[in-house]
CSV table of C-alpha atoms (C1' of nucleotides) in Angstrom, one decimal:
chain,number,residue,atom,x,y,z
A,1,MET,CA,115.9,105.9,104.2
A,2,LYS,CA,119.6,105.5,102.5
A,3,LYS,CA,120.8,102.9,100.3
A,4,ILE,CA,122.5,101.2,103.0
A,5,ASP,CA,119.5,100.8,105.0
A,6,ILE,CA,117.5,99.6,102.3
A,7,LEU,CA,119.8,96.8,102.1
A,8,LYS,CA,119.7,96.1,105.7
A,9,LYS,CA,115.8,96.2,105.4
A,10,LEU,CA,115.9,93.3,102.7
A,11,ARG,CA,118.6,91.4,104.5
A,12,SER,CA,117.0,91.7,107.5
A,13,SER,CA,113.6,90.2,106.3
A,14,GLY,CA,115.5,87.4,104.4
A,15,LEU,CA,114.9,89.1,101.3
A,16,ARG,CA,118.2,89.1,98.9
A,17,PRO,CA,119.0,92.7,97.6
A,18,THR,CA,118.5,91.9,93.9
A,19,LYS,CA,118.6,94.8,91.7
A,20,GLN,CA,115.1,94.9,91.2
A,21,ARG,CA,114.1,94.9,94.6
A,22,VAL,CA,116.6,97.4,95.6
A,23,GLU,CA,115.2,99.4,92.9
A,24,ILE,CA,111.7,98.7,93.9
A,25,ALA,CA,112.4,99.5,97.6
A,26,LYS,CA,114.2,102.9,96.9
A,27,PHE,CA,111.4,103.8,95.0
A,28,LEU,CA,108.9,103.0,97.8
A,29,PHE,CA,110.8,103.8,100.8
A,30,GLU,CA,112.8,106.8,100.0
A,31,ARG,CA,110.3,109.1,100.7
A,32,GLU,CA,108.9,111.1,103.6
A,33,LYS,CA,105.2,110.8,103.2
A,34,THR,CA,103.0,107.5,103.1
A,35,PHE,CA,102.6,106.1,99.6
A,36,HIS,CA,99.7,104.4,98.2
A,37,PHE,CA,99.7,102.4,95.2
A,38,THR,CA,98.6,99.5,93.2
A,39,VAL,CA,100.8,97.2,91.3
A,40,GLU,CA,99.5,98.8,88.2
A,41,SER,CA,100.2,102.2,89.2
A,42,LEU,CA,103.8,101.2,90.7
A,43,ASN,CA,104.5,99.6,87.5
A,44,LYS,CA,103.8,102.9,85.6
A,45,LEU,CA,105.7,104.8,87.9
A,46,LEU,CA,108.7,102.7,87.6
A,47,THR,CA,108.6,102.3,83.8
A,48,LYS,CA,108.6,106.1,83.6
A,49,LYS,CA,111.4,106.5,86.1
A,50,SER,CA,113.8,104.1,85.2
A,51,ALA,CA,115.7,102.5,82.1
A,52,SER,CA,115.8,99.1,83.1
A,53,LYS,CA,112.3,97.5,82.8
A,54,ILE,CA,111.2,95.4,85.5
A,55,ALA,CA,108.7,92.5,84.6
A,56,LEU,CA,105.2,92.8,85.9
A,57,ALA,CA,105.2,89.5,87.7
A,58,THR,CA,108.2,90.6,89.4
A,59,ILE,CA,106.5,93.8,90.7
A,60,TYR,CA,104.0,91.4,91.9
A,61,ASN,CA,106.2,89.1,93.7
A,62,THR,CA,108.4,91.9,95.0
A,63,VAL,CA,105.2,93.9,96.4
A,64,HIS,CA,104.1,90.8,98.1
A,65,ALA,CA,107.1,89.7,99.8
A,66,PHE,CA,107.7,93.2,101.1
A,67,LYS,CA,104.1,92.9,102.5
A,68,THR,CA,104.8,89.5,104.0
A,69,ALA,CA,107.9,91.1,105.5
A,70,GLY,CA,105.9,93.7,107.0
A,71,HIS,CA,107.1,96.5,104.8
A,72,LEU,CA,103.9,97.1,103.3
A,73,SER,CA,100.4,97.1,104.1
A,74,GLU,CA,97.5,95.9,102.1
A,75,VAL,CA,94.4,98.0,102.2
A,76,GLU,CA,90.7,96.8,102.2
A,77,VAL,CA,89.1,99.0,99.4
A,78,ARG,CA,86.0,98.2,97.2
A,79,GLY,CA,87.1,97.6,93.6
A,80,ASN,CA,89.0,95.5,91.5
A,81,LYS,CA,92.4,96.5,92.2
A,82,THR,CA,94.5,95.8,95.3
A,83,TYR,CA,95.8,98.9,97.4
A,84,PHE,CA,99.1,98.8,99.2
A,85,ASP,CA,100.4,101.5,101.5
A,86,THR,CA,104.0,102.1,102.7
A,87,ASN,CA,102.2,103.3,106.2
A,88,VAL,CA,102.4,100.0,107.9
A,89,SER,CA,101.4,101.4,111.5
A,90,ASN,CA,98.0,100.8,112.6
A,91,HIS,CA,95.5,103.7,111.0
A,92,HIS,CA,92.6,104.2,109.1
A,93,HIS,CA,91.6,105.8,105.6
A,94,PHE,CA,89.6,108.2,103.9
A,95,TYR,CA,88.6,106.6,100.6
A,96,ASP,CA,87.5,108.8,97.5
A,97,SER,CA,85.6,106.5,95.4
A,98,ASP,CA,85.3,109.1,92.8
A,99,THR,CA,89.2,109.5,92.3
A,100,SER,CA,89.9,106.0,93.6
A,101,GLU,CA,92.3,107.7,96.1
A,102,LEU,CA,93.3,106.8,99.5
A,103,ILE,CA,94.2,109.2,102.3
A,104,ASP,CA,95.6,108.1,105.7
A,105,ILE,CA,93.9,108.8,108.9
A,106,ASP,CA,96.0,108.6,111.9
A,107,SER,CA,94.7,106.1,114.3
A,108,ASN,CA,94.6,109.0,117.1
A,109,ASP,CA,92.0,110.9,115.0
A,110,ILE,CA,89.4,108.5,115.2
A,111,ILE,CA,88.3,107.2,118.8
A,112,ILE,CA,86.0,104.0,118.9
A,113,GLN,CA,84.2,104.3,122.3
A,114,LYS,CA,82.0,101.0,122.0
A,115,ILE,CA,82.7,97.8,120.2
A,116,PRO,CA,81.0,94.4,120.2
A,117,LYS,CA,82.8,91.4,121.4
A,118,ALA,CA,84.2,89.0,119.0
A,119,PRO,CA,82.0,85.8,118.1
A,120,ASN,CA,82.5,82.1,119.3
A,121,GLY,CA,86.0,81.5,119.7
A,122,LYS,CA,87.3,84.2,117.4
A,123,LYS,CA,89.7,87.1,118.4
A,124,ILE,CA,89.8,90.3,117.1
A,125,LYS,CA,92.8,91.2,114.8
A,126,ASN,CA,92.2,94.6,114.2
A,127,VAL,CA,89.7,97.3,113.6
A,128,GLU,CA,89.7,99.2,110.3
A,129,VAL,CA,87.7,102.3,109.8
A,130,PHE,CA,86.8,103.7,106.0
A,131,ILE,CA,85.3,107.1,105.8
A,132,ASN,CA,84.1,106.9,102.4
A,133,LEU,CA,83.9,110.5,100.7
A,134,ILE,CA,81.8,112.1,98.2
A,135,ASN,CA,82.0,115.4,96.8
B,1,MET,CA,58.4,88.1,102.2
B,2,LYS,CA,55.5,86.8,100.4
B,3,LYS,CA,55.6,86.5,96.3
B,4,ILE,CA,52.8,89.4,95.9
B,5,ASP,CA,55.7,91.5,97.9
B,6,ILE,CA,58.5,90.5,95.8
B,7,LEU,CA,56.5,91.5,92.9
B,8,LYS,CA,55.8,94.9,94.2
B,9,LYS,CA,59.3,95.3,95.3
B,10,LEU,CA,60.7,94.8,91.9
B,11,ARG,CA,57.7,96.8,90.2
B,12,SER,CA,58.3,99.7,92.3
B,13,SER,CA,61.7,100.0,91.3
B,14,GLY,CA,61.1,99.7,87.7
B,15,LEU,CA,62.3,96.1,87.2
B,16,ARG,CA,60.1,93.8,85.3
B,17,PRO,CA,59.2,90.8,87.2
B,18,THR,CA,60.8,88.2,85.1
B,19,LYS,CA,60.9,84.6,85.9
B,20,GLN,CA,64.6,84.7,86.8
B,21,ARG,CA,64.6,88.1,88.8
B,22,VAL,CA,61.6,86.7,90.8
B,23,GLU,CA,63.5,83.3,91.4
B,24,ILE,CA,66.6,85.3,92.6
B,25,ALA,CA,64.5,87.9,94.7
B,26,LYS,CA,62.6,85.2,96.4
B,27,PHE,CA,66.2,83.2,97.3
B,28,LEU,CA,67.6,86.4,98.4
B,29,PHE,CA,64.4,88.2,100.3
B,30,GLU,CA,62.6,85.3,101.6
B,31,ARG,CA,64.5,84.6,104.7
B,32,GLU,CA,64.8,85.9,108.3
B,33,LYS,CA,68.3,86.9,108.6
B,34,THR,CA,70.5,88.8,106.7
B,35,PHE,CA,72.4,86.9,103.8
B,36,HIS,CA,75.9,87.7,102.5
B,37,PHE,CA,76.8,86.2,99.2
B,38,THR,CA,79.1,86.6,96.2
B,39,VAL,CA,77.9,86.2,92.8
B,40,GLU,CA,79.7,82.7,92.6
B,41,SER,CA,78.1,81.5,95.8
B,42,LEU,CA,74.9,82.8,94.6
B,43,ASN,CA,75.2,81.0,91.3
B,44,LYS,CA,75.9,77.8,93.0
B,45,LEU,CA,73.1,77.7,95.6
B,46,LEU,CA,70.7,78.7,92.6
B,47,THR,CA,71.9,75.9,90.6
B,48,LYS,CA,71.5,73.5,93.5
B,49,LYS,CA,68.2,74.8,94.4
B,50,SER,CA,66.2,75.1,91.1
B,51,ALA,CA,65.7,73.1,88.2
B,52,SER,CA,65.9,75.7,85.5
B,53,LYS,CA,69.2,77.2,85.0
B,54,ILE,CA,69.9,81.0,85.1
B,55,ALA,CA,72.8,82.2,83.3
B,56,LEU,CA,75.7,83.6,85.2
B,57,ALA,CA,75.4,87.0,83.4
B,58,THR,CA,71.7,87.2,84.5
B,59,ILE,CA,72.9,86.8,88.0
B,60,TYR,CA,75.4,89.5,87.7
B,61,ASN,CA,72.8,91.6,86.0
B,62,THR,CA,70.1,91.0,88.4
B,63,VAL,CA,72.4,91.6,91.5
B,64,HIS,CA,73.5,94.9,90.3
B,65,ALA,CA,69.9,95.8,89.4
B,66,PHE,CA,69.1,95.1,92.9
B,67,LYS,CA,71.8,96.9,94.3
B,68,THR,CA,71.1,99.9,92.3
B,69,ALA,CA,67.5,99.6,93.3
B,70,GLY,CA,68.8,99.7,96.8
B,71,HIS,CA,67.7,96.1,97.4
B,72,LEU,CA,71.3,95.1,98.3
B,73,SER,CA,74.2,96.7,99.4
B,74,GLU,CA,77.9,96.0,98.2
B,75,VAL,CA,80.4,95.5,101.0
B,76,GLU,CA,83.9,96.5,100.9
B,77,VAL,CA,86.3,93.6,101.7
B,78,ARG,CA,89.5,92.7,100.9
B,79,GLY,CA,89.9,89.9,98.3
B,80,ASN,CA,89.2,89.5,94.8
B,81,LYS,CA,85.4,88.9,94.8
B,82,THR,CA,82.7,91.3,95.6
B,83,TYR,CA,80.3,90.5,98.5
B,84,PHE,CA,76.7,91.6,98.8
B,85,ASP,CA,74.6,92.1,101.8
B,86,THR,CA,70.7,91.8,102.0
B,87,ASN,CA,71.1,94.0,104.8
B,88,VAL,CA,70.8,97.6,103.3
B,89,SER,CA,70.7,99.7,106.5
B,90,ASN,CA,73.8,101.3,107.7
B,91,HIS,CA,75.7,98.6,109.6
B,92,HIS,CA,79.2,97.4,109.9
B,93,HIS,CA,81.0,93.9,109.6
B,94,PHE,CA,83.2,91.3,111.2
B,95,TYR,CA,85.2,89.8,108.8
B,96,ASP,CA,86.9,86.4,109.2
B,97,SER,CA,89.6,86.1,106.4
B,98,ASP,CA,90.0,82.5,107.5
B,99,THR,CA,86.4,81.4,106.2
B,100,SER,CA,85.8,84.6,104.2
B,101,GLU,CA,82.9,85.0,106.0
B,102,LEU,CA,81.1,88.3,107.0
B,103,ILE,CA,79.0,88.9,109.9
B,104,ASP,CA,76.8,91.9,110.4
B,105,ILE,CA,77.4,94.2,113.3
B,106,ASP,CA,74.3,96.4,114.2
B,107,SER,CA,75.3,100.2,114.0
B,108,ASN,CA,74.3,100.6,117.6
B,109,ASP,CA,76.9,98.0,118.5
B,110,ILE,CA,79.8,100.4,117.5
B,111,ILE,CA,79.9,104.0,118.8
B,112,ILE,CA,82.7,106.3,117.3
B,113,GLN,CA,83.5,109.1,119.5
B,114,LYS,CA,85.9,111.3,117.4
B,115,ILE,CA,86.2,111.5,113.8
B,116,PRO,CA,88.5,113.7,111.4
B,117,LYS,CA,86.9,116.2,109.1
B,118,ALA,CA,86.6,115.6,105.5
B,119,PRO,CA,89.5,116.8,103.5
B,120,ASN,CA,89.2,120.0,100.8
B,121,GLY,CA,85.5,120.2,99.6
B,122,LYS,CA,84.9,116.6,100.1
B,123,LYS,CA,82.1,115.4,102.2
B,124,ILE,CA,81.7,112.1,104.3
B,125,LYS,CA,79.3,109.8,102.7
B,126,ASN,CA,79.4,107.2,105.3
B,127,VAL,CA,81.8,105.4,107.8
B,128,GLU,CA,82.3,101.6,107.6
B,129,VAL,CA,84.0,99.4,110.4
B,130,PHE,CA,85.4,96.5,109.8
B,131,ILE,CA,86.8,94.1,112.6
B,132,ASN,CA,89.0,91.6,111.4
B,133,LEU,CA,88.9,88.3,113.1
B,134,ILE,CA,91.3,85.8,113.9
B,135,ASN,CA,91.2,82.3,115.6
C,1,DT,C1',46.9,90.7,69.6
C,2,DT,C1',50.8,93.0,68.3
C,3,DT,C1',54.7,95.6,69.1
C,4,DC,C1',58.9,97.0,71.2
C,5,DA,C1',61.7,98.1,74.6
C,6,DC,C1',63.5,95.5,78.2
C,7,DT,C1',65.8,90.9,79.3
C,8,DT,C1',68.0,86.7,79.1
C,9,DT,C1',72.0,84.1,77.1
C,10,DA,C1',75.9,81.6,75.5
C,11,DG,C1',80.0,82.7,74.5
C,12,DA,C1',83.7,86.2,73.8
C,13,DA,C1',86.3,89.8,75.7
C,14,DT,C1',88.9,92.0,79.3
C,15,DA,C1',91.6,93.0,83.3
C,16,DA,C1',93.8,91.8,87.7
C,17,DT,C1',96.6,88.3,89.2
C,18,DT,C1',98.9,83.8,89.8
C,19,DA,C1',101.3,79.7,87.9
C,20,DT,C1',105.1,77.8,84.8
C,21,DA,C1',109.3,76.8,83.5
C,22,DA,C1',113.6,78.2,82.0
C,23,DA,C1',117.4,81.6,82.4
C,24,DC,C1',119.9,84.3,85.8
C,25,DT,C1',122.3,85.7,89.9
C,26,DA,C1',123.5,86.5,95.2
C,27,DT,C1',126.2,84.0,98.2
C,28,DA,C1',127.9,80.5,101.2
C,29,DA,C1',131.1,76.9,100.8
C,30,DA,C1',135.1,74.7,98.8
D,1,DT,C1',138.2,82.9,93.6
D,2,DT,C1',135.6,79.5,91.7
D,3,DT,C1',131.6,76.5,92.0
D,4,DA,C1',127.4,74.9,93.4
D,5,DT,C1',122.8,76.0,94.7
D,6,DA,C1',118.9,77.9,96.3
D,7,DG,C1',116.6,82.1,95.5
D,8,DT,C1',115.0,85.1,91.8
D,9,DT,C1',113.6,86.8,87.4
D,10,DT,C1',111.2,86.7,83.2
D,11,DA,C1',108.2,85.8,79.2
D,12,DT,C1',104.3,83.8,78.5
D,13,DA,C1',100.4,80.8,79.7
D,14,DA,C1',96.8,80.1,82.7
D,15,DT,C1',93.1,81.5,85.9
D,16,DT,C1',89.4,83.9,87.9
D,17,DA,C1',86.1,87.6,88.3
D,18,DT,C1',83.6,90.3,85.8
D,19,DT,C1',81.8,92.9,81.6
D,20,DC,C1',80.6,92.9,76.6
D,21,DT,C1',78.1,91.6,72.4
D,22,DA,C1',74.7,90.5,69.6
D,23,DA,C1',70.9,87.6,68.9
D,24,DA,C1',66.8,85.5,70.7
D,25,DG,C1',63.2,85.8,74.0
D,26,DT,C1',59.2,88.1,76.8
D,27,DG,C1',56.6,91.4,79.6
D,28,DA,C1',53.1,94.7,79.3
D,29,DA,C1',51.3,98.8,76.9
D,30,DA,C1',48.3,100.2,73.2
DNA sequence: TTTCACTTTAGAATAATTATAAACTATAAA
DNA sequence: TTTATAGTTTATAATTATTCTAAAGTGAAA
């Protein structure tokens, strides 16, 4: 994803392309493969990579802004930290609690044959499958 | 579950049946239906119910001891708090993020037809399905 | 009974996240 | 091109969930 597209991406979702947002967006979206991270890990990687220090609060703000805009998804995983995923399409995850690592599973690689209906007046928003791994 | 069984349950898993553990165990296991809770909600309910106050740290200790003993399961759910479940059999969940409520789904009510194989040297521990609800 | 390893407890410590409020800045309008 | 302002960043404080600590308490084996 090129810089011009990054700017478009931000502007089209009503986010001013500030220096910090552009830097974070470039880091997150200028890559081929899906990227999973926590705010803590992202902070470390950004600190390492760039000269200008971005405040931790800004990273929280930005990640949540990107999530709200649909540019990131939040992954439900046991544990204390919240994981985010640059893959925003509908998909599933392996979770390796040993290394705290998430691995994407394409939604076509899991087929669910039978599913219960939603309770009383509720609708099904989505179905998430976690395959927990062990050594 | 009767008191004598509570005592057996504790002793058989190497847990001394102290006043606090028995009280918590009675509260959790003397019921027909599955019970989902967080440490916070359990603390509130116990405080309301009983005269003698149990320290929050004891509730944490006890819940984890019960989990280690296999009397409770921990549920992976988005959010900051950790949920526990008195249903320790293999099963799935509806999750209503609106009310932060979990509802059990019997493992027979979901049939998964196709599943990817585990990556490089890892094995599949278990598969958990979350059906997220919306109004 | 006595003893001691196991427990409980209050409160401190830690860790992740959110709130606050002042300084800064992108951008729309003059 | 300046100006005004709403949106943004920042350091720091506050909050929340959880774990740690160390002292006091207690089941149960001998």
